[in-house]
Amino acid sequence: MQSSLFNYHLPEERIAQEPAAARDASRLLVVHRQERRIEHRTFSDLPEYLGENDTLFRNNARVLPARLFAQRPSGGAAECLLLRPASNDGLEWWTLLRPGKRLNPGASFSREGYFSAEVVDKNEEKAEYRVRFSLQHHSSVPALAEDLGKMPLPPYISREKSDQRDASDKERYQTIYASGEKAVAAAAPTAGLHFTPEIVDTLTQKGARFHDLVLHVGMGTFKPLQTENIEDHEIHREIYEISENTQNAIRTPQGRRRVCVGTTSVRSVEDYLAKSDSITPGQFTGEADIFIYPPRQFQGVDALITNFHQPNSTLLCLVSSFLAPGKTDGIDWLKEIYAEAISLEYRFLSYGDAMLIL
């Protein structure tokens, strides 16, 4: 299948640079697959479509404010983006560094009064750097990041080094149900950004159930399709964790509709069902390497809440698959839906509006 099928024109002005004034004030495009029709609503209307026969699966990973700014011994600036721990003591991390050419193994950078760091290794293939930190006041590298770091916003959201929206980004580029114990995400599971405590309460009162899982969202989520044929694309890998209780809800829905909040939840659920044929006591931990593109059937997802995605992205492949499971019809239909959304000035990507696919 040609990767070019997943391209479309996204005007720059449609890429949201800030979230809606209120989380649930974002727009909601509702897709009724069986009737092949769409509605234009607001996210606050979500409880009109979900209720007592629904189970929602959501990714409660927390985004670490992982961008750290420092100085090199020469006085030049350095920027470090934390990706994932690389040692048992938690003081070594795989990172992205700027300027990379001047921060090879043996180089150092620091922030006076807070930390110093040394580059101890480099993964040439991924352009990732292994860095060991020495902390002066903080108990851990995540604690340091929570105090000093900036949110790792996607590259299509423009921010200066010192931006008046920093405080807002720390709040709004985080779901209301993100777990403080699961600060493992390099990017937000953005479909969940629209939820408010009021919406969760209303859905719960109507009989809907919520089950959490954790997918360690990585920077690979932004990697575009780079091969002529989609089958040749090397999909990114992400660790996920699913509790025994959530596994049971996935495997035995008992007549309830399984609603995934975001593509990260879809990846977790479908990868889990592909790799396990029974419930794992305690917790199932896996590494999602599943690439979902048309035509594909879904084992554990009946409805989906998602944002509007980039051209040439693997997430676009996933959503078009879900529009028409087992067929390729969803590719053209998704382009039609996106074209209408663009004409109606929907806001796209991480801080943009949402879709509900029923």
Coordinates of C-alpha atoms in Angstrom, one line a residue:
M1 CA 0.0 0.0 0.0
Q2 CA 1.3 3.4 -1.0
S3 CA 2.2 5.7 2.0
S4 CA 1.1 8.7 -0.1
L5 CA -2.5 7.6 0.5
F6 CA -2.2 9.1 4.0
N7 CA -1.2 12.6 2.9
Y8 CA -3.5 15.6 2.9
H9 CA -3.0 19.4 3.0
L10 CA -3.1 20.8 6.5
P11 CA -3.1 24.7 6.4
E12 CA -0.7 26.0 9.0
E13 CA -3.4 28.2 10.5
R14 CA -5.4 25.1 11.5
I15 CA -2.6 23.8 13.8
A16 CA -3.7 24.8 17.3
Q17 CA -1.0 26.7 19.2
E18 CA -3.0 26.9 22.4
P19 CA -5.8 24.8 23.9
A20 CA -9.4 25.9 24.0
A21 CA -10.3 28.4 26.7
A22 CA -11.8 25.5 28.7
R23 CA -11.0 21.8 28.2
D24 CA -14.5 20.7 27.3
A25 CA -15.0 23.8 25.1
S26 CA -13.2 22.2 22.2
R27 CA -15.3 21.1 19.3
L28 CA -16.3 17.4 18.9
L29 CA -16.9 15.9 15.4
V30 CA -19.1 12.8 15.9
V31 CA -18.8 10.0 13.4
H32 CA -21.6 7.4 13.1
R33 CA -20.0 4.7 11.1
Q34 CA -23.0 2.5 10.5
E35 CA -25.1 5.4 9.2
R36 CA -22.0 7.0 7.5
R37 CA -22.9 10.5 8.8
I38 CA -21.2 13.1 11.0
E39 CA -22.3 15.7 13.5
H40 CA -20.6 18.8 14.7
R41 CA -20.9 19.2 18.5
T42 CA -18.8 20.4 21.5
F43 CA -16.9 18.1 23.8
S44 CA -19.1 19.0 26.7
D45 CA -21.8 17.1 24.8
L46 CA -19.9 13.8 25.1
P47 CA -22.3 12.4 27.8
E48 CA -25.1 12.5 25.3
Y49 CA -23.3 9.7 23.4
L50 CA -21.9 7.6 26.2
G51 CA -23.4 6.1 29.3
E52 CA -24.4 3.0 31.2
N53 CA -23.3 0.5 28.6
D54 CA -19.8 1.9 28.0
T55 CA -16.4 1.2 29.5
L56 CA -13.8 3.8 28.8
F57 CA -10.1 2.9 28.7
R58 CA -7.7 5.8 29.2
N59 CA -4.0 6.3 29.4
N60 CA -3.1 7.8 32.7
A61 CA 0.6 8.4 32.0
R62 CA 1.9 11.7 33.2
V63 CA 4.0 14.0 31.0
L64 CA 7.3 14.8 32.5
P65 CA 8.3 18.5 32.1
A66 CA 11.4 17.0 30.4
R67 CA 13.1 20.0 28.7
L68 CA 16.0 21.2 30.8
F69 CA 18.2 24.2 29.9
A70 CA 21.8 24.4 31.1
Q71 CA 25.2 25.7 30.2
R72 CA 28.4 24.1 28.9
P73 CA 31.7 24.9 30.5
S74 CA 32.5 27.2 27.6
G75 CA 29.4 29.3 28.5
G76 CA 27.4 28.1 25.6
A77 CA 23.8 27.0 26.0
A78 CA 22.7 23.4 26.2
E79 CA 19.2 21.8 26.0
C80 CA 18.5 18.4 27.3
L81 CA 15.3 16.5 26.7
L82 CA 14.8 13.5 29.0
L83 CA 13.4 10.4 27.3
R84 CA 13.7 7.4 29.6
P85 CA 15.8 6.1 32.6
A86 CA 19.0 4.2 31.7
S87 CA 20.2 3.0 35.1
N88 CA 18.8 1.3 38.2
D89 CA 19.7 4.2 40.4
G90 CA 17.7 6.6 38.2
L91 CA 20.6 9.0 37.7
E92 CA 21.3 8.0 34.1
W93 CA 18.9 8.9 31.3
W94 CA 18.7 8.5 27.6
T95 CA 18.2 12.0 26.2
L96 CA 18.2 14.3 23.2
L97 CA 20.7 17.0 23.3
R98 CA 21.4 20.4 21.7
P99 CA 23.9 21.2 20.3
G100 CA 24.6 17.5 19.8
K101 CA 27.8 18.0 17.8
R102 CA 29.4 19.6 20.9
L103 CA 28.0 17.2 23.5
N104 CA 29.6 13.9 22.6
P105 CA 30.7 11.4 25.3
G106 CA 32.9 13.1 27.9
A107 CA 31.2 16.5 27.5
S108 CA 29.4 18.1 30.3
F109 CA 26.7 20.7 31.1
S110 CA 25.2 22.1 34.3
R111 CA 22.9 24.5 35.9
E112 CA 24.5 26.3 38.8
G113 CA 23.0 25.4 42.2
Y114 CA 20.9 22.5 40.8
F115 CA 22.8 19.9 38.8
S116 CA 25.7 18.9 36.7
A117 CA 25.6 16.2 34.0
E118 CA 28.1 14.2 31.9
V119 CA 27.5 12.5 28.5
V120 CA 28.6 8.9 29.0
D121 CA 27.4 7.3 25.8
K122 CA 25.7 7.9 22.4
N123 CA 23.4 5.8 20.3
E124 CA 24.4 6.9 16.8
E125 CA 21.4 5.3 15.1
K126 CA 18.8 7.1 17.2
A127 CA 20.9 10.2 17.9
E128 CA 20.2 9.7 21.6
Y129 CA 22.7 10.5 24.4
R130 CA 23.1 8.7 27.7
V131 CA 23.6 11.3 30.4
R132 CA 24.5 10.8 34.1
F133 CA 23.2 13.5 36.5
S134 CA 24.6 14.7 39.8
L135 CA 21.9 16.4 41.8
Q136 CA 22.5 19.1 44.4
H137 CA 19.1 19.4 46.0
H138 CA 16.5 17.2 44.3
S139 CA 15.8 13.6 45.3
S140 CA 15.5 12.4 41.7
V141 CA 15.8 13.5 38.1
P142 CA 12.0 13.5 37.6
A143 CA 11.8 15.8 40.7
L144 CA 14.4 18.1 39.2
A145 CA 12.4 18.2 35.9
E146 CA 9.1 18.9 37.7
D147 CA 10.8 21.9 39.4
L148 CA 12.9 23.3 36.5
G149 CA 11.7 21.7 33.3
K150 CA 9.5 22.9 30.5
M151 CA 6.8 20.7 28.9
P152 CA 8.0 18.8 25.8
L153 CA 5.5 20.3 23.5
P154 CA 5.3 18.8 19.9
P155 CA 7.5 20.6 17.3
Y156 CA 4.5 22.1 15.6
I157 CA 3.6 24.1 18.7
S158 CA 5.8 27.2 18.7
R159 CA 7.3 28.4 22.1
E160 CA 10.2 30.6 23.0
K161 CA 12.7 29.5 25.6
S162 CA 11.0 31.8 28.1
D163 CA 7.3 32.0 27.2
Q164 CA 4.4 33.5 29.3
R165 CA 2.4 30.3 28.5
D166 CA 4.8 28.0 30.4
A167 CA 2.5 27.7 33.4
S168 CA -0.5 27.2 31.3
D169 CA 1.2 24.5 29.3
K170 CA 2.2 22.6 32.4
E171 CA -1.4 22.4 33.4
R172 CA -3.1 22.0 30.0
Y173 CA -0.7 19.6 28.3
Q174 CA -1.6 17.1 31.0
T175 CA -4.8 15.1 31.5
I176 CA -6.8 15.6 34.7
Y177 CA -6.4 11.9 35.5
A178 CA -2.6 11.7 34.9
S179 CA -1.0 9.7 37.7
G180 CA 1.8 11.3 39.7
E181 CA 3.4 7.8 39.9
K182 CA 3.4 7.4 36.2
A183 CA 5.5 10.3 34.9
V184 CA 6.7 8.3 32.0
A185 CA 5.4 10.1 28.9
A186 CA 7.4 12.3 26.6
A187 CA 4.2 13.5 24.9
A188 CA 0.6 13.8 26.2
P189 CA -2.1 11.3 25.3
T190 CA -3.9 14.2 23.8
A191 CA -7.4 12.8 23.3
G192 CA -7.7 12.9 27.1
L193 CA -6.9 16.6 27.4
H194 CA -10.6 17.5 26.7
F195 CA -11.9 15.7 29.8
T196 CA -13.0 17.7 32.9
P197 CA -14.0 16.4 36.4
E198 CA -17.6 17.3 35.6
I199 CA -17.6 15.2 32.4
V200 CA -16.1 12.2 34.3
D201 CA -18.6 12.6 37.1
T202 CA -21.6 12.9 34.7
L203 CA -20.5 9.8 32.7
T204 CA -19.9 7.9 36.0
Q205 CA -23.4 8.8 37.3
K206 CA -24.9 7.6 34.0
G207 CA -23.2 4.2 34.6
A208 CA -20.1 4.4 32.5
R209 CA -17.0 2.8 33.9
F210 CA -13.4 4.0 33.6
H211 CA -10.3 1.8 33.5
D212 CA -6.8 3.1 33.4
L213 CA -3.8 1.7 31.6
V214 CA -0.3 3.2 31.1
L215 CA 1.5 3.6 27.8
H216 CA 4.9 5.3 27.9
V217 CA 4.3 7.7 25.0
G218 CA 7.6 8.4 23.2
M219 CA 8.9 10.8 20.7
G220 CA 8.4 8.2 18.0
T221 CA 4.7 9.1 18.0
F222 CA 5.6 12.1 15.9
K223 CA 7.7 10.1 13.4
P224 CA 6.1 10.4 9.9
L225 CA 5.8 7.7 7.3
Q226 CA 9.1 7.7 5.5
T227 CA 8.9 4.8 3.1
E228 CA 7.2 4.5 -0.2
N229 CA 5.2 1.5 0.8
I230 CA 3.5 1.6 4.2
E231 CA 4.5 -2.0 4.9
D232 CA 8.1 -1.0 5.0
H233 CA 7.7 1.6 7.7
E234 CA 9.5 0.7 11.0
I235 CA 6.9 1.5 13.7
H236 CA 8.0 3.0 17.0
R237 CA 7.9 0.9 20.2
E238 CA 6.4 1.9 23.5
I239 CA 6.2 0.2 26.8
Y240 CA 2.7 -0.3 28.3
E241 CA 1.2 -1.6 31.5
I242 CA -2.3 -3.0 32.0
S243 CA -3.6 -4.0 35.4
E244 CA -5.4 -7.3 36.1
N245 CA -8.7 -5.4 36.6
T246 CA -8.3 -3.5 33.3
Q247 CA -7.4 -6.7 31.5
N248 CA -10.6 -8.3 32.7
A249 CA -12.6 -5.4 31.4
I250 CA -11.0 -5.7 28.0
R251 CA -11.5 -9.4 27.7
T252 CA -14.9 -9.8 29.2
P253 CA -16.9 -6.6 28.2
Q254 CA -20.2 -8.3 29.3
G255 CA -22.1 -6.5 26.6
R256 CA -20.6 -3.1 27.3
R257 CA -19.1 -1.0 24.5
R258 CA -15.3 -0.6 24.9
V259 CA -14.4 3.0 24.2
C260 CA -10.7 3.9 23.9
V261 CA -9.7 7.4 24.8
G262 CA -6.9 8.1 22.3
T263 CA -4.7 6.1 19.9
T264 CA -2.3 5.2 22.8
S265 CA -5.1 3.3 24.5
V266 CA -5.9 1.5 21.2
R267 CA -2.2 0.5 20.7
S268 CA -2.1 -0.9 24.2
V269 CA -5.3 -2.8 24.0
E270 CA -4.7 -4.3 20.5
D271 CA -1.1 -5.1 21.2
Y272 CA -2.0 -6.8 24.5
L273 CA -4.7 -8.9 22.9
A274 CA -2.4 -9.9 20.1
K275 CA 0.3 -11.1 22.5
S276 CA -1.7 -12.6 25.4
D277 CA -4.5 -15.1 25.4
S278 CA -5.3 -14.9 29.1
I279 CA -5.3 -12.5 32.0
T280 CA -1.9 -12.0 33.6
P281 CA -2.2 -11.9 37.4
G282 CA -1.2 -8.5 38.9
Q283 CA -0.2 -6.7 35.7
F284 CA 0.7 -7.3 32.1
T285 CA 3.7 -5.3 30.9
G286 CA 4.6 -5.3 27.2
E287 CA 6.2 -3.3 24.5
A288 CA 3.8 -2.1 21.8
D289 CA 5.3 -2.7 18.4
I290 CA 1.9 -3.0 16.6
F291 CA 1.4 -1.0 13.4
I292 CA -2.3 -0.5 12.7
Y293 CA -3.2 0.4 9.1
P294 CA -6.0 -0.6 6.7
P295 CA -7.4 -3.2 6.2
R296 CA -7.5 -4.4 9.8
Q297 CA -10.1 -5.8 12.3
F298 CA -10.1 -4.7 15.9
Q299 CA -10.3 -7.2 18.8
G300 CA -10.9 -4.9 21.7
V301 CA -12.1 -1.5 20.6
D302 CA -15.7 -0.6 19.8
A303 CA -15.5 3.2 19.8
L304 CA -12.8 5.8 19.8
I305 CA -12.1 9.3 21.0
T306 CA -9.2 10.9 19.2
N307 CA -7.8 14.2 18.0
F308 CA -7.1 15.3 14.4
H309 CA -3.7 14.0 13.3
Q310 CA -0.8 15.0 11.1
P311 CA -0.5 14.2 7.4
N312 CA 1.7 11.1 6.7
S313 CA 1.4 9.9 10.3
T314 CA 0.9 6.4 11.6
L315 CA -1.9 7.7 13.8
L316 CA -3.8 8.7 10.6
C317 CA -3.3 5.1 9.5
L318 CA -4.9 3.8 12.7
V319 CA -7.9 6.1 12.6
S320 CA -8.6 5.3 8.9
S321 CA -8.5 1.6 9.8
F322 CA -11.0 2.1 12.6
L323 CA -13.4 4.0 10.4
A324 CA -13.9 0.9 8.2
P325 CA -12.5 -2.2 10.0
G326 CA -11.4 -4.9 7.7
K327 CA -11.6 -2.6 4.6
T328 CA -9.6 0.2 3.0
D329 CA -12.6 2.5 2.5
G330 CA -11.7 4.5 5.7
I331 CA -8.8 6.1 4.0
D332 CA -10.8 8.2 1.5
W333 CA -13.6 8.7 4.1
L334 CA -11.2 10.1 6.6
K335 CA -9.8 12.6 4.0
E336 CA -13.4 13.7 3.3
I337 CA -14.1 14.2 7.1
Y338 CA -10.8 16.1 7.5
A339 CA -11.5 18.3 4.5
E340 CA -14.9 19.3 6.0
A341 CA -13.3 19.9 9.4
I342 CA -10.7 22.2 7.8
S343 CA -13.4 24.1 5.9
L344 CA -15.3 24.6 9.2
E345 CA -12.1 25.8 10.9
Y346 CA -11.6 22.9 13.3
R347 CA -8.4 23.1 15.3
F348 CA -5.9 20.3 14.6
L349 CA -3.3 18.3 16.4
S350 CA -2.3 18.1 20.1
Y351 CA -4.0 21.3 21.3
G352 CA -6.9 21.0 18.8
D353 CA -10.4 19.6 18.7
A354 CA -11.6 16.0 19.0
M355 CA -13.5 13.3 17.2
L356 CA -15.8 10.6 18.6
I357 CA -16.1 7.6 16.3
L358 CA -19.0 5.4 17.1

